GROMACS .gro file of C-alpha atoms in nm:
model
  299
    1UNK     CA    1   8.188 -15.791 -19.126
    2UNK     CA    2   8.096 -15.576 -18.855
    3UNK     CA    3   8.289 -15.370 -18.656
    4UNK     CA    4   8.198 -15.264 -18.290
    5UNK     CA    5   8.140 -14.910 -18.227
    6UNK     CA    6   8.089 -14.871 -17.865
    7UNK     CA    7   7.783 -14.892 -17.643
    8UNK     CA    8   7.552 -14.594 -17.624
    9UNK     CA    9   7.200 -14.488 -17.406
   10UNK     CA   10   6.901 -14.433 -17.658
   11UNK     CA   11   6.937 -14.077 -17.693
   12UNK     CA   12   7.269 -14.089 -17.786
   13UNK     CA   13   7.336 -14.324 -18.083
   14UNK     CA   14   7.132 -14.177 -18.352
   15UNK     CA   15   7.341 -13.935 -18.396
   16UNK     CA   16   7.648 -14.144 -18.434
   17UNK     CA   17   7.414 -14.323 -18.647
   18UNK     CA   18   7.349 -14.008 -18.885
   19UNK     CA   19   7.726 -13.922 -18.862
   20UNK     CA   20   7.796 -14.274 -19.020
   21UNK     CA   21   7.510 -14.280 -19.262
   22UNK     CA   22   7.664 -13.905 -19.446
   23UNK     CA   23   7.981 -14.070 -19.458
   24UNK     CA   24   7.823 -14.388 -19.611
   25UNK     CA   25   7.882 -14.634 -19.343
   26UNK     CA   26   7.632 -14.822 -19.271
   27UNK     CA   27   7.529 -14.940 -18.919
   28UNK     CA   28   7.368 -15.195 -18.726
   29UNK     CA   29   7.197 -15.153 -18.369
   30UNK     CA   30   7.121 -15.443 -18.095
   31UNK     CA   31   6.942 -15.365 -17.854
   32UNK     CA   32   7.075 -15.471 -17.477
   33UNK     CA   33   6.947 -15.476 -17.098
   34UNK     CA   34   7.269 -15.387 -16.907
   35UNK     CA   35   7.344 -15.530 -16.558
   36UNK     CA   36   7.597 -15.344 -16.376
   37UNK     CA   37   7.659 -15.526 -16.030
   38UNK     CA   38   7.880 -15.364 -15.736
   39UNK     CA   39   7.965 -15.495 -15.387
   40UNK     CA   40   8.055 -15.266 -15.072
   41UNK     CA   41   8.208 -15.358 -14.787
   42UNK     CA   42   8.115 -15.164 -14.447
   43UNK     CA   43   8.140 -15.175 -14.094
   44UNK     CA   44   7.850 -15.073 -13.875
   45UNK     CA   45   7.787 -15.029 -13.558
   46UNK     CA   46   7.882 -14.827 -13.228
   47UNK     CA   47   8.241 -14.704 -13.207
   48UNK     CA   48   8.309 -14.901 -12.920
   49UNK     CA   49   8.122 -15.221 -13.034
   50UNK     CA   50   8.332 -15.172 -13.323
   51UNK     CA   51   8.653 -15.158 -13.138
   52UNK     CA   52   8.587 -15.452 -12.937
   53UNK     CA   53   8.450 -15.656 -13.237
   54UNK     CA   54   8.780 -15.584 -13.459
   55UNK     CA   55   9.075 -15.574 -13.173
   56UNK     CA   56   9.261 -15.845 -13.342
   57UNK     CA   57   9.254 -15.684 -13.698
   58UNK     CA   58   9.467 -15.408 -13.717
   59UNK     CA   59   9.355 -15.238 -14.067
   60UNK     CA   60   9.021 -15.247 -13.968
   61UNK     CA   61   9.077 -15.111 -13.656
   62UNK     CA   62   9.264 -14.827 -13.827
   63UNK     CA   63   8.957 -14.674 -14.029
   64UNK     CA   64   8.779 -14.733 -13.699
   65UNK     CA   65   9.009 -14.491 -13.491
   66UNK     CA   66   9.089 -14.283 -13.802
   67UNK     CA   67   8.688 -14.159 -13.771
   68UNK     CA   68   8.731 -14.176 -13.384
   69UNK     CA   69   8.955 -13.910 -13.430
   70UNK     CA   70   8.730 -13.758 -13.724
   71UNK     CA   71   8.453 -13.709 -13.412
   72UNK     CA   72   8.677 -13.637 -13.085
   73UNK     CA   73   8.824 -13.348 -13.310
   74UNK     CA   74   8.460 -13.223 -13.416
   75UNK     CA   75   8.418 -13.222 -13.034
   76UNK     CA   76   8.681 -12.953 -13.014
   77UNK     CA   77   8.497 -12.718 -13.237
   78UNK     CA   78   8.137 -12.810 -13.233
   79UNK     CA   79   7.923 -12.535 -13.065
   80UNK     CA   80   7.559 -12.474 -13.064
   81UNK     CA   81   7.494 -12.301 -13.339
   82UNK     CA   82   7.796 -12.284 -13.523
   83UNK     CA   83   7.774 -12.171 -13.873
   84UNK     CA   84   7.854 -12.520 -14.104
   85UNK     CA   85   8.108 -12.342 -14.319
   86UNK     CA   86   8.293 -12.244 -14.002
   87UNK     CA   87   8.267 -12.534 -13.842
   88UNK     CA   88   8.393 -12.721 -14.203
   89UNK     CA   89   8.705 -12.459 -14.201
   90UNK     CA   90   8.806 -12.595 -13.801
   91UNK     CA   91   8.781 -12.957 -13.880
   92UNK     CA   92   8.933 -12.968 -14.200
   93UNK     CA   93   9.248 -12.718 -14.077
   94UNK     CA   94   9.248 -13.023 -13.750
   95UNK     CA   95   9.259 -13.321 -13.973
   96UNK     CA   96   9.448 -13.213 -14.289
   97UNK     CA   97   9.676 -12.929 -14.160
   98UNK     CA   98   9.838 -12.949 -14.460
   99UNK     CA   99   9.559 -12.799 -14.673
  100UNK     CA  100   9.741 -12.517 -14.532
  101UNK     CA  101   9.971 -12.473 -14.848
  102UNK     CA  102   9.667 -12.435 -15.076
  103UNK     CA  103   9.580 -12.077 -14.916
  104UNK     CA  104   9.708 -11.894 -15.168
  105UNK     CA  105   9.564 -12.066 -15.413
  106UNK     CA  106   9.193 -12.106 -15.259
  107UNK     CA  107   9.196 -11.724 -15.186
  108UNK     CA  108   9.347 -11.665 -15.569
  109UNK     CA  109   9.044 -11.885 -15.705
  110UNK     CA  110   8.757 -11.759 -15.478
  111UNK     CA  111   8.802 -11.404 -15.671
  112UNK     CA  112   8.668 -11.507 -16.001
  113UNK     CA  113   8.339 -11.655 -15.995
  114UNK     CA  114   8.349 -11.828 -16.342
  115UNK     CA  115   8.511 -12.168 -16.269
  116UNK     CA  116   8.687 -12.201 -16.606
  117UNK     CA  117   8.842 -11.833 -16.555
  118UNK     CA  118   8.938 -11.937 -16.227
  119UNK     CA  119   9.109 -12.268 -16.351
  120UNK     CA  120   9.313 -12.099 -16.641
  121UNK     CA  121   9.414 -11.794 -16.372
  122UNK     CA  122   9.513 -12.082 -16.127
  123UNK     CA  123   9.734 -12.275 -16.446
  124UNK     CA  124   9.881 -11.920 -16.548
  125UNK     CA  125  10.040 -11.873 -16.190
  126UNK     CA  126  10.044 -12.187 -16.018
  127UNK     CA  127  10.168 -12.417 -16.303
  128UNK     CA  128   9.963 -12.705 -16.415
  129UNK     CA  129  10.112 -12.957 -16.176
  130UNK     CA  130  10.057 -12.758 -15.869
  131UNK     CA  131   9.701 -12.647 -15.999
  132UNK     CA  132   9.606 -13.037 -16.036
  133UNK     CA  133   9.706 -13.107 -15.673
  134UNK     CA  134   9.499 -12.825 -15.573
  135UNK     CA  135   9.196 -12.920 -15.742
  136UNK     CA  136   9.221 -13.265 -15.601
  137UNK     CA  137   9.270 -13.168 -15.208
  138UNK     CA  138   8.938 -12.954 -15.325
  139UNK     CA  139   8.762 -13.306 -15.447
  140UNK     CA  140   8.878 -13.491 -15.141
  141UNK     CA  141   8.772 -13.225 -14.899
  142UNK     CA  142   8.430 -13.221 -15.020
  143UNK     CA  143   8.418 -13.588 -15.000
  144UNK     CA  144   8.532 -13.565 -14.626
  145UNK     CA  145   8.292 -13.317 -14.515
  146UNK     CA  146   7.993 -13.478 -14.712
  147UNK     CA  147   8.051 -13.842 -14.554
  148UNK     CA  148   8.129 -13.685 -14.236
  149UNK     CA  149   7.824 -13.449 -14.230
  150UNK     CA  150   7.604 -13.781 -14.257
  151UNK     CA  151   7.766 -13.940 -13.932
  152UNK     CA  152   7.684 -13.660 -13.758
  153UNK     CA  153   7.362 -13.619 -13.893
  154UNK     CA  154   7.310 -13.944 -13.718
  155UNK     CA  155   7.442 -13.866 -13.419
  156UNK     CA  156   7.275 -13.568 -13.295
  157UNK     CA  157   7.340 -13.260 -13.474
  158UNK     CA  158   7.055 -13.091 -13.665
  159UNK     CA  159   7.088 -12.864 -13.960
  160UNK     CA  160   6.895 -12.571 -14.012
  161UNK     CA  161   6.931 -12.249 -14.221
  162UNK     CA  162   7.292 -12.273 -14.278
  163UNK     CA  163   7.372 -12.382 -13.918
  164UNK     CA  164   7.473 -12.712 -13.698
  165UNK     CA  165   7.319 -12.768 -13.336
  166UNK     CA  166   7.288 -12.994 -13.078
  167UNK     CA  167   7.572 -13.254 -12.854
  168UNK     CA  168   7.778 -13.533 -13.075
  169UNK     CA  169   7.735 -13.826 -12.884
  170UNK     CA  170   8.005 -13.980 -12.653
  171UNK     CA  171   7.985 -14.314 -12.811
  172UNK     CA  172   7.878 -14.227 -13.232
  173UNK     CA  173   7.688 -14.492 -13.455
  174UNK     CA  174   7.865 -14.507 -13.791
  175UNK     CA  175   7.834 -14.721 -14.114
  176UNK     CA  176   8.170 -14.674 -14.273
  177UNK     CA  177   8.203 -14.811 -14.644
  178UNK     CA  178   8.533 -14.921 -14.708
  179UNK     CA  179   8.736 -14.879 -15.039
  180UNK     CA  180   9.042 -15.098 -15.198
  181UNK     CA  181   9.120 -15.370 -15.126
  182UNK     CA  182   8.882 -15.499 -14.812
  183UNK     CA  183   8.867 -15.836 -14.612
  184UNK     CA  184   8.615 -16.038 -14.761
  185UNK     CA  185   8.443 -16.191 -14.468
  186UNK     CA  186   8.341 -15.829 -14.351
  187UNK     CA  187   7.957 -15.727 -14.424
  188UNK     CA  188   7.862 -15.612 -14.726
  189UNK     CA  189   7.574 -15.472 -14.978
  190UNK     CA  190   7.532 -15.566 -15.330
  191UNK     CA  191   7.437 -15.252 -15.537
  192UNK     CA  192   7.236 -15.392 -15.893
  193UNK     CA  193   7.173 -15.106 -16.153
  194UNK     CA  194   6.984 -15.211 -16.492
  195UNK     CA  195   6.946 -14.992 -16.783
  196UNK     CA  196   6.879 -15.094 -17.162
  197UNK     CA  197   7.158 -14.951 -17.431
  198UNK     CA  198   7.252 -15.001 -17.800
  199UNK     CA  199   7.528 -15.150 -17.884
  200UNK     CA  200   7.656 -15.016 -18.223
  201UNK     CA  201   7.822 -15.167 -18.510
  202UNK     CA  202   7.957 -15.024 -18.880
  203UNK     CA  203   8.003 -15.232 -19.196
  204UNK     CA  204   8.380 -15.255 -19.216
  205UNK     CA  205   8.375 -15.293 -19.580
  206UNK     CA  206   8.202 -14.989 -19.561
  207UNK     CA  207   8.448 -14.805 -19.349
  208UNK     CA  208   8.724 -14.954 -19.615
  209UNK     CA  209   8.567 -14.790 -19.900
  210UNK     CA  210   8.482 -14.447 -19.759
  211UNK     CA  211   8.870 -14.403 -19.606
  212UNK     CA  212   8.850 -14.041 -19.709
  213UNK     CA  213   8.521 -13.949 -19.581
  214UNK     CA  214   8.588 -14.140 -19.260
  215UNK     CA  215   8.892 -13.964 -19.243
  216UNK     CA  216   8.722 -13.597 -19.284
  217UNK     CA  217   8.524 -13.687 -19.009
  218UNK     CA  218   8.723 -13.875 -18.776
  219UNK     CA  219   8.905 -13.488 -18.835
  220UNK     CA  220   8.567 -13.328 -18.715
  221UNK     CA  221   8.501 -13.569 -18.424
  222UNK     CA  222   8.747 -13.754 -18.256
  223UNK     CA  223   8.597 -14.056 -18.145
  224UNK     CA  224   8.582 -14.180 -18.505
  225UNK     CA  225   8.901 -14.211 -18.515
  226UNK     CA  226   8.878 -14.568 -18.473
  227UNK     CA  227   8.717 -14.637 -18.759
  228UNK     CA  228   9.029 -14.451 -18.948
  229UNK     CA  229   9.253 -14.696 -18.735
  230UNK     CA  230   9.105 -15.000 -18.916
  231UNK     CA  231   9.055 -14.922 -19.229
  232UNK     CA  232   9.436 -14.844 -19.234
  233UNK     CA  233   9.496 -15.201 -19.040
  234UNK     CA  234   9.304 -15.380 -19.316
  235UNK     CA  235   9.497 -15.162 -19.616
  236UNK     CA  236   9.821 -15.287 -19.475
  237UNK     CA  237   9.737 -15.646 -19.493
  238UNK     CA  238   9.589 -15.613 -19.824
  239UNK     CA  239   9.971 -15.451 -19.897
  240UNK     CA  240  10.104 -15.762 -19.775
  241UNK     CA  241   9.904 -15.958 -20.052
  242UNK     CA  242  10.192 -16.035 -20.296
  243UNK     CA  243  10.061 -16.167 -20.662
  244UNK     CA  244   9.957 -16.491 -20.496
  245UNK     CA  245  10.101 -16.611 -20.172
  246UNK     CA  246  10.005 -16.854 -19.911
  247UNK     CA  247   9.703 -16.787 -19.688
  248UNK     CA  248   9.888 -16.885 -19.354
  249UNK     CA  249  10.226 -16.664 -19.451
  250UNK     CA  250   9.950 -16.384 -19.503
  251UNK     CA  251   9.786 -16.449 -19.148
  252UNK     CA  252  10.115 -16.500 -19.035
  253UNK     CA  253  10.241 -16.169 -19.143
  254UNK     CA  254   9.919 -16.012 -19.068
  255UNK     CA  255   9.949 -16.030 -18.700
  256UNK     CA  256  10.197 -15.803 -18.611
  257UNK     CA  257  10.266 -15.431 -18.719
  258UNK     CA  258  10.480 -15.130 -18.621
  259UNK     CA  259  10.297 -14.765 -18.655
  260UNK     CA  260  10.516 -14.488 -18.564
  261UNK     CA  261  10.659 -14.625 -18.296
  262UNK     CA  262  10.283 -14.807 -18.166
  263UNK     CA  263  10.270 -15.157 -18.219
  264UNK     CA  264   9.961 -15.341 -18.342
  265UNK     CA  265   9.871 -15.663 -18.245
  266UNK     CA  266   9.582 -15.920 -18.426
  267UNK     CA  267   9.485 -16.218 -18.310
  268UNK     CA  268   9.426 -16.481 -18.547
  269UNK     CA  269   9.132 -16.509 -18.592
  270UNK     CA  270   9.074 -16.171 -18.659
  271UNK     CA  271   9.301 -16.182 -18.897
  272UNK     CA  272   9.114 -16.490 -19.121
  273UNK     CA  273   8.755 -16.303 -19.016
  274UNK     CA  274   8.922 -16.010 -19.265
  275UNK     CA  275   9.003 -16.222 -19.530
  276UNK     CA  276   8.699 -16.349 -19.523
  277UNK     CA  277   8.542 -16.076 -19.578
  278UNK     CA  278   8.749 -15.914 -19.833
  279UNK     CA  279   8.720 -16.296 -20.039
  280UNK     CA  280   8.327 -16.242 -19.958
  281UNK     CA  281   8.349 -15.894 -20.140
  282UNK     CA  282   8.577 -16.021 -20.433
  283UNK     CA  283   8.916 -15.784 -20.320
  284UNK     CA  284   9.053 -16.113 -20.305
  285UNK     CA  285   9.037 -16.475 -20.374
  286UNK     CA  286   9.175 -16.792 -20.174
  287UNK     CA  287   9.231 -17.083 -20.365
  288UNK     CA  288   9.360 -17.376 -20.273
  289UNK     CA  289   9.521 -17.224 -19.944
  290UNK     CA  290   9.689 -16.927 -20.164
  291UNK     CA  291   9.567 -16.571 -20.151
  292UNK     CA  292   9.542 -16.382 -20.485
  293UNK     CA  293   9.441 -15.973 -20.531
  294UNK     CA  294   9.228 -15.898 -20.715
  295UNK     CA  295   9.127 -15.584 -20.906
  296UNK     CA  296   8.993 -15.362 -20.695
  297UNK     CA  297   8.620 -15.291 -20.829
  298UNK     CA  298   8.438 -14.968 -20.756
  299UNK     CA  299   8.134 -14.914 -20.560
   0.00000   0.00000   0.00000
């Protein structure tokens, strides 16, 4: 029986592949072509065609005036000329004032110049809780000034050498893509990304047989700990296996487990697929709708 691995580009699964092969699992690779499609929802168009177009519908209208005020508060600030970190300061400080209680914390990180330093000084004094919040206003913030950068790149301002010039215009062009949960009817672009990968899959009987090597390296490598997981999932059923009992008790029995305080569900047929393959490698034998274990041979 095989048991799904995970999904992996070219360059990545022969190494899982190795990995499996010194602990003497073997593997199986199919080869895919992966089709990843996306839809995005947007509204285009001038400001006040946009206005007039969506009067009725009052949460589009509010991302419409939420980057009407994005661009009559640029207005405030824009000069020719103005250096684009400056001018990224002023709008940010206008539209999220309350960036205001990460100051400490910006000027703290902007002494170190290795990130990682900066992160675990930021952890040390901040806490971790205040640190995350920080680093998030960070990610949003460079979102903000990268989408809004490209409206007014369309809308009269040039870039050069570090600095912004020219005149916003009164009434701005946009294309706004929206995010959550957005009225279908509105246009929208279909984004279609292919790229081949290998889907990988280990002999569970295998994986079984070699608990204590898989176990040495799910130790070394975390993401095998998976494999651990079932080899443990099948032992427990096999514990279940009592001189000879009925097949359905057994499936029955099978399909529910407590771990620690995690509880394991099976469906059933995953549950007969694993008897089938234990009967298929003589650990045990149904006859006659009763389950019998067997002496456990040696590889």
């Amino acid at each position: 029986m095989r048991l799904y691995i995970g999904s992996f580009d070219e360059d990545e699964v022969n190494e899982v592949v190795e990995d499996l092969r010194k602990a003497g699992v073997r593997s199986e690779l199919r080869h895919a072509l992966n089709i990843e499609i996306s839809e995005k929802y947007y509204l285009e168009g001038k400001i006040s065609e946009l206005k007039e177009k969506y009067k009725e519908r009052k949460r589009v209208m509010k991302v419409i005036e939420g980057i009407e005020d994005y661009f009559e508060k640029a207005r405030q600030i824009m000069k020719d000329g103005i250096e684009t970190k400056e001018f990224e300061e002023n709008f940010l400080n206008l539209v999220i004032p309350e960036r205001k209680e990460f100051e400490e914390m910006k000027k703290e990180m902007e002494k170190e110049k290795d990130l990682d330093k900066a992160y675990s000084e930021l952890l040390k004094k901040f806490g971790e809780e205040k640190t995350d919040e920080f680093i998030d206003e960070i990610m949003y913030e460079f979102k903000l000034t990268s989408f809004f950068h490209s409206l007014l790149e369309k809308n009269g301002i040039e870039y050069r050498e570090g600095k912004m010039y020219g005149k916003i215009a009164e009434d701005p062009y946009v294309k706004i893509y929206l995010e959550g949960d957005t009225p279908k009817d509105l246009p929208h672009e279909m984004k279609v990304f292919i790229h081949k990968n290998v889907d990988l899959y280990a002999n569970l009987l295998d994986v079984i047989y070699e608990t204590n090597r898989i176990e040495k390296l799910a130790e070394e490598k975390k993401e095998y700990t998976p494999l651990l997981f079932a080899a443990t999932i099948v032992a427990k059923i096999m514990d279940k296996i009592q001189n000879k009992m009925e097949a359905e008790e057994l499936i029955q029995k099978s399909m529910h487990f407590k771990e620690n305080g995690d509880e394991i569900i099976l469906s059933e047929d995953a549950v007969k697929e694993i008897i089938k393959m234990l009967e298929k490698a003589e650990i045990i034998r149904v006859k006659k709708g009763k389950v019998i274990l067997k002496e456990r041979k040696k590889r």
